[in-house]
């Protein structure tokens, strides 16, 4: 009797965290879109916002929560160099550079925040409270991690 053992070890391991996105919550004014951090920039695909609030801006955080954006968040000018409130958007892809002293790896949340009324209109939490990166809600399991497969053939 001849026995052959074939063992295949994991050969592919892909981490989606650097390219995955997290949906913006829609708390008010039709805020929506998919947020990710790429090349030290915040990228929001399919961004929407009604533009109806008087003083809405993007804020990012490296700690705490979006509910505290007005006190611990970092105001980001969009478009760069302008300090005008956000206007209406309907499905546009936008991106903005992070401030020079903030690394993309340190960003834990992004918020659309009204300075005048201290209200969070919508946010994306990029890192869970335990420090682990958030998994994308809309992404299916990649199936990219292969487990151990053993095949026994006997004759």
CSV table of N, CA, C and O in Angstrom, one decimal, residues 73-148:
chain,number,residue,atom,x,y,z
A,73,UNK,N,-12.0,67.3,18.0
A,73,UNK,CA,-11.8,67.0,16.6
A,73,UNK,C,-10.9,68.0,15.9
A,73,UNK,O,-10.6,69.1,16.5
A,74,UNK,N,-10.4,67.7,14.7
A,74,UNK,CA,-9.5,68.6,14.0
A,74,UNK,C,-10.3,69.0,12.7
A,74,UNK,O,-10.7,68.2,11.9
A,75,UNK,N,-10.5,70.3,12.7
A,75,UNK,CA,-11.2,70.9,11.5
A,75,UNK,C,-10.4,70.8,10.3
A,75,UNK,O,-9.2,71.2,10.3
A,76,UNK,N,-11.0,70.3,9.2
A,76,UNK,CA,-10.3,70.2,7.9
A,76,UNK,C,-10.9,71.1,6.9
A,76,UNK,O,-12.2,70.9,6.7
A,77,UNK,N,-10.2,71.9,6.3
A,77,UNK,CA,-10.8,72.8,5.2
A,77,UNK,C,-11.0,72.0,3.9
A,77,UNK,O,-10.1,71.3,3.5
A,78,UNK,N,-12.2,72.1,3.4
A,78,UNK,CA,-12.4,71.5,2.1
A,78,UNK,C,-13.4,72.5,1.3
A,78,UNK,O,-14.4,72.9,1.9
A,79,UNK,N,-13.0,72.8,0.1
A,79,UNK,CA,-11.7,72.5,-0.5
A,79,UNK,C,-10.5,73.2,0.2
A,79,UNK,O,-10.7,74.1,1.0
A,80,UNK,N,-9.3,72.6,0.0
A,80,UNK,CA,-8.1,73.1,0.7
A,80,UNK,C,-8.0,74.6,0.6
A,80,UNK,O,-8.2,75.2,-0.5
A,81,UNK,N,-7.7,75.3,1.7
A,81,UNK,CA,-7.4,76.7,1.6
A,81,UNK,C,-8.7,77.6,1.8
A,81,UNK,O,-8.6,78.8,1.9
A,82,UNK,N,-9.8,76.9,1.8
A,82,UNK,CA,-11.1,77.7,2.0
A,82,UNK,C,-11.7,77.4,3.3
A,82,UNK,O,-11.6,76.2,3.8
A,83,UNK,N,-12.3,78.3,4.0
A,83,UNK,CA,-13.0,78.1,5.2
A,83,UNK,C,-14.4,78.4,5.1
A,83,UNK,O,-15.0,79.0,6.0
A,84,UNK,N,-15.0,77.9,4.0
A,84,UNK,CA,-16.5,78.1,3.8
A,84,UNK,C,-17.2,76.8,4.2
A,84,UNK,O,-16.7,75.7,4.0
A,85,UNK,N,-18.4,76.9,4.8
A,85,UNK,CA,-19.2,75.7,5.1
A,85,UNK,C,-19.4,74.9,3.8
A,85,UNK,O,-19.4,75.4,2.7
A,86,UNK,N,-19.6,73.6,4.1
A,86,UNK,CA,-19.9,72.7,3.0
A,86,UNK,C,-21.1,73.0,2.3
A,86,UNK,O,-22.1,73.4,2.9
A,87,UNK,N,-21.1,73.0,1.0
A,87,UNK,CA,-22.3,73.2,0.1
A,87,UNK,C,-23.0,71.8,-0.1
A,87,UNK,O,-22.6,70.8,0.4
A,88,UNK,N,-23.9,71.8,-1.0
A,88,UNK,CA,-24.6,70.5,-1.3
A,88,UNK,C,-23.7,69.6,-2.2
A,88,UNK,O,-23.0,70.1,-3.1
A,89,UNK,N,-23.8,68.3,-1.9
A,89,UNK,CA,-23.1,67.3,-2.7
A,89,UNK,C,-24.1,66.1,-3.0
A,89,UNK,O,-24.9,65.8,-2.1
A,90,UNK,N,-24.0,65.5,-4.1
A,90,UNK,CA,-24.9,64.5,-4.5
A,90,UNK,C,-24.1,63.4,-5.2
A,90,UNK,O,-24.1,63.4,-6.5
A,91,UNK,N,-23.5,62.5,-4.5
A,91,UNK,CA,-22.8,61.4,-5.1
A,91,UNK,C,-21.4,61.7,-5.7
A,91,UNK,O,-20.9,60.9,-6.5
A,92,UNK,N,-20.8,62.8,-5.2
A,92,UNK,CA,-19.5,63.1,-5.7
A,92,UNK,C,-18.4,62.3,-5.0
A,92,UNK,O,-18.5,62.0,-3.8
A,93,UNK,N,-17.3,62.0,-5.6
A,93,UNK,CA,-16.1,61.5,-5.0
A,93,UNK,C,-15.2,62.7,-4.6
A,93,UNK,O,-14.9,63.5,-5.5
A,94,UNK,N,-14.8,62.8,-3.4
A,94,UNK,CA,-14.0,63.8,-2.9
A,94,UNK,C,-12.8,63.3,-2.1
A,94,UNK,O,-12.9,62.2,-1.6
A,95,UNK,N,-11.8,64.1,-2.0
A,95,UNK,CA,-10.7,63.7,-1.1
A,95,UNK,C,-10.0,65.0,-0.6
A,95,UNK,O,-10.1,66.0,-1.2
A,96,UNK,N,-9.4,64.8,0.6
A,96,UNK,CA,-8.7,66.0,1.2
A,96,UNK,C,-7.5,65.4,1.9
A,96,UNK,O,-7.6,64.4,2.5
A,97,UNK,N,-6.4,66.2,1.9
A,97,UNK,CA,-5.2,65.8,2.6
A,97,UNK,C,-5.4,66.0,4.1
A,97,UNK,O,-6.1,66.9,4.5
A,98,UNK,N,-4.7,65.1,4.8
A,98,UNK,CA,-4.7,65.2,6.2
A,98,UNK,C,-3.8,66.4,6.6
A,98,UNK,O,-2.8,66.7,5.9
A,99,UNK,N,-4.0,67.0,7.8
A,99,UNK,CA,-3.1,68.0,8.2
A,99,UNK,C,-1.7,67.4,8.4
A,99,UNK,O,-1.5,66.2,8.6
A,100,UNK,N,-0.6,68.2,8.2
A,100,UNK,CA,0.7,67.7,8.2
A,100,UNK,C,1.1,66.9,9.5
A,100,UNK,O,1.9,66.0,9.4
A,101,UNK,N,0.5,67.3,10.6
A,101,UNK,CA,0.9,66.6,11.8
A,101,UNK,C,0.0,65.4,12.2
A,101,UNK,O,0.1,64.9,13.3
A,102,UNK,N,-0.8,65.0,11.2
A,102,UNK,CA,-1.7,63.8,11.4
A,102,UNK,C,-1.4,62.7,10.4
A,102,UNK,O,-1.4,63.0,9.2
A,103,UNK,N,-1.1,61.5,10.9
A,103,UNK,CA,-0.9,60.4,10.1
A,103,UNK,C,-2.2,59.7,9.8
A,103,UNK,O,-3.1,59.6,10.7
A,104,UNK,N,-2.3,59.1,8.6
A,104,UNK,CA,-3.5,58.4,8.2
A,104,UNK,C,-3.8,57.2,9.2
A,104,UNK,O,-4.9,56.9,9.5
A,105,UNK,N,-2.7,56.6,9.7
A,105,UNK,CA,-2.9,55.5,10.6
A,105,UNK,C,-3.5,55.9,12.0
A,105,UNK,O,-4.0,55.1,12.7
A,106,UNK,N,-3.4,57.2,12.3
A,106,UNK,CA,-3.9,57.7,13.5
A,106,UNK,C,-5.4,58.2,13.5
A,106,UNK,O,-6.0,58.4,14.5
A,107,UNK,N,-5.9,58.3,12.3
A,107,UNK,CA,-7.3,58.8,12.2
A,107,UNK,C,-8.3,57.7,12.6
A,107,UNK,O,-8.2,56.6,12.0
A,108,UNK,N,-9.1,58.0,13.6
A,108,UNK,CA,-10.1,57.0,14.1
A,108,UNK,C,-11.5,57.3,13.6
A,108,UNK,O,-12.3,56.4,13.6
A,109,UNK,N,-11.8,58.5,13.2
A,109,UNK,CA,-13.1,58.8,12.8
A,109,UNK,C,-13.1,60.1,11.9
A,109,UNK,O,-12.2,60.9,11.9
A,110,UNK,N,-14.2,60.2,11.1
A,110,UNK,CA,-14.4,61.4,10.2
A,110,UNK,C,-15.9,61.8,10.4
A,110,UNK,O,-16.7,60.9,10.5
A,111,UNK,N,-16.1,63.1,10.5
A,111,UNK,CA,-17.4,63.6,10.8
A,111,UNK,C,-17.8,64.8,9.9
A,111,UNK,O,-16.9,65.6,9.6
A,112,UNK,N,-19.1,64.9,9.6
A,112,UNK,CA,-19.6,66.2,9.1
A,112,UNK,C,-20.3,66.9,10.3
A,112,UNK,O,-21.3,66.4,10.8
A,113,UNK,N,-19.7,68.0,10.7
A,113,UNK,CA,-20.0,68.6,12.0
A,113,UNK,C,-20.4,70.1,11.7
A,113,UNK,O,-19.8,70.8,11.0
A,114,UNK,N,-21.5,70.5,12.4
A,114,UNK,CA,-21.9,71.9,12.4
A,114,UNK,C,-21.3,72.6,13.6
A,114,UNK,O,-21.6,72.3,14.7
A,115,UNK,N,-20.4,73.6,13.3
A,115,UNK,CA,-19.8,74.3,14.3
A,115,UNK,C,-20.8,75.2,15.1
A,115,UNK,O,-20.7,75.3,16.3
A,116,UNK,N,-21.7,75.9,14.4
A,116,UNK,CA,-22.6,76.8,15.0
A,116,UNK,C,-23.5,76.2,16.0
A,116,UNK,O,-23.7,76.7,17.1
A,117,UNK,N,-24.0,75.0,15.7
A,117,UNK,CA,-24.9,74.3,16.7
A,117,UNK,C,-24.3,73.1,17.4
A,117,UNK,O,-25.0,72.4,18.1
A,118,UNK,N,-23.1,72.8,17.1
A,118,UNK,CA,-22.4,71.6,17.8
A,118,UNK,C,-23.2,70.3,17.6
A,118,UNK,O,-23.5,69.6,18.5
A,119,UNK,N,-23.4,70.0,16.3
A,119,UNK,CA,-24.2,68.8,15.9
A,119,UNK,C,-23.4,68.0,14.9
A,119,UNK,O,-22.9,68.5,13.9
A,120,UNK,N,-23.4,66.7,15.2
A,120,UNK,CA,-22.8,65.7,14.3
A,120,UNK,C,-23.9,65.3,13.2
A,120,UNK,O,-24.9,64.7,13.6
A,121,UNK,N,-23.7,65.6,12.0
A,121,UNK,CA,-24.7,65.3,10.9
A,121,UNK,C,-24.5,63.9,10.4
A,121,UNK,O,-25.3,63.3,9.8
A,122,UNK,N,-23.3,63.3,10.6
A,122,UNK,CA,-23.0,62.0,10.1
A,122,UNK,C,-21.5,61.7,10.3
A,122,UNK,O,-20.7,62.6,10.3
A,123,UNK,N,-21.1,60.5,10.5
A,123,UNK,CA,-19.7,60.1,10.7
A,123,UNK,C,-19.4,58.7,10.3
A,123,UNK,O,-20.3,57.9,10.1
A,124,UNK,N,-18.1,58.4,10.2
A,124,UNK,CA,-17.6,57.1,10.0
A,124,UNK,C,-16.6,56.8,11.0
A,124,UNK,O,-15.6,57.6,11.2
A,125,UNK,N,-16.7,55.7,11.8
A,125,UNK,CA,-15.7,55.3,12.8
A,125,UNK,C,-14.8,54.3,12.1
A,125,UNK,O,-15.3,53.3,11.6
A,126,UNK,N,-13.5,54.7,11.9
A,126,UNK,CA,-12.6,53.9,11.2
A,126,UNK,C,-11.9,52.9,12.1
A,126,UNK,O,-11.3,51.9,11.6
A,127,UNK,N,-11.9,53.1,13.4
A,127,UNK,CA,-11.2,52.2,14.3
A,127,UNK,C,-12.1,51.9,15.5
A,127,UNK,O,-12.7,52.8,16.0
A,128,UNK,N,-12.3,50.7,15.8
A,128,UNK,CA,-13.1,50.3,16.9
A,128,UNK,C,-12.5,50.8,18.2
A,128,UNK,O,-11.4,51.1,18.3
A,129,UNK,N,-13.4,50.8,19.3
A,129,UNK,CA,-12.9,51.3,20.6
A,129,UNK,C,-11.7,50.5,21.1
A,129,UNK,O,-10.9,51.0,21.9
A,130,UNK,N,-11.6,49.2,20.8
A,130,UNK,CA,-10.5,48.4,21.3
A,130,UNK,C,-9.2,48.7,20.5
A,130,UNK,O,-8.2,48.1,20.7
A,131,UNK,N,-9.2,49.6,19.5
A,131,UNK,CA,-8.0,49.9,18.7
A,131,UNK,C,-7.9,49.1,17.4
A,131,UNK,O,-7.1,49.4,16.6
A,132,UNK,N,-8.8,48.1,17.2
A,132,UNK,CA,-8.7,47.3,16.0
A,132,UNK,C,-9.4,48.1,14.9
A,132,UNK,O,-10.3,48.8,15.1
A,133,UNK,N,-8.9,47.9,13.7
A,133,UNK,CA,-9.5,48.6,12.6
A,133,UNK,C,-10.9,48.0,12.3
A,133,UNK,O,-11.1,46.9,12.4
A,134,UNK,N,-11.8,48.9,12.0
A,134,UNK,CA,-13.2,48.5,11.7
A,134,UNK,C,-13.2,47.7,10.4
A,134,UNK,O,-12.5,48.0,9.5
A,135,UNK,N,-14.1,46.8,10.4
A,135,UNK,CA,-14.3,46.0,9.2
A,135,UNK,C,-15.4,46.7,8.4
A,135,UNK,O,-16.3,47.2,8.9
A,136,UNK,N,-15.2,46.7,7.1
A,136,UNK,CA,-16.3,47.4,6.3
A,136,UNK,C,-17.6,46.6,6.4
A,136,UNK,O,-17.6,45.4,6.3
A,137,UNK,N,-18.7,47.4,6.6
A,137,UNK,CA,-20.0,46.8,6.7
A,137,UNK,C,-20.5,46.2,5.4
A,137,UNK,O,-21.2,45.2,5.4
A,138,UNK,N,-20.1,46.8,4.3
A,138,UNK,CA,-20.7,46.4,3.0
A,138,UNK,C,-19.8,45.4,2.3
A,138,UNK,O,-20.2,45.0,1.2
A,139,UNK,N,-18.6,45.2,2.8
A,139,UNK,CA,-17.7,44.3,2.1
A,139,UNK,C,-18.0,42.8,2.5
A,139,UNK,O,-18.0,42.5,3.6
A,140,UNK,N,-18.1,41.9,1.5
A,140,UNK,CA,-18.3,40.5,1.9
A,140,UNK,C,-16.9,40.0,2.3
A,140,UNK,O,-15.9,40.5,2.0
A,141,UNK,N,-16.9,38.8,2.9
A,141,UNK,CA,-15.7,38.1,3.3
A,141,UNK,C,-14.9,37.9,2.0
A,141,UNK,O,-15.4,37.4,1.0
A,142,UNK,N,-13.6,38.3,2.1
A,142,UNK,CA,-12.8,38.2,0.8
A,142,UNK,C,-12.5,36.8,0.4
A,142,UNK,O,-12.2,36.6,-0.8
A,143,UNK,N,-12.5,35.8,1.3
A,143,UNK,CA,-12.1,34.5,1.0
A,143,UNK,C,-10.7,34.4,0.6
A,143,UNK,O,-10.2,33.4,0.0
A,144,UNK,N,-9.9,35.4,0.9
A,144,UNK,CA,-8.5,35.4,0.4
A,144,UNK,C,-7.6,34.6,1.3
A,144,UNK,O,-6.5,34.3,1.0
A,145,UNK,N,-8.0,34.3,2.5
A,145,UNK,CA,-7.1,33.6,3.4
A,145,UNK,C,-7.5,32.1,3.2
A,145,UNK,O,-8.6,31.7,3.5
A,146,UNK,N,-6.5,31.3,2.9
A,146,UNK,CA,-6.7,29.9,2.6
A,146,UNK,C,-6.2,29.2,3.9
A,146,UNK,O,-5.1,29.5,4.4
A,147,UNK,N,-6.9,28.2,4.3
A,147,UNK,CA,-6.5,27.4,5.4
A,147,UNK,C,-5.7,26.2,5.0
A,147,UNK,O,-5.3,26.1,3.8
A,148,UNK,N,-5.4,25.3,5.9
A,148,UNK,CA,-4.6,24.1,5.6
A,148,UNK,C,-5.5,23.1,5.0
A,148,UNK,O,-6.5,22.8,5.4
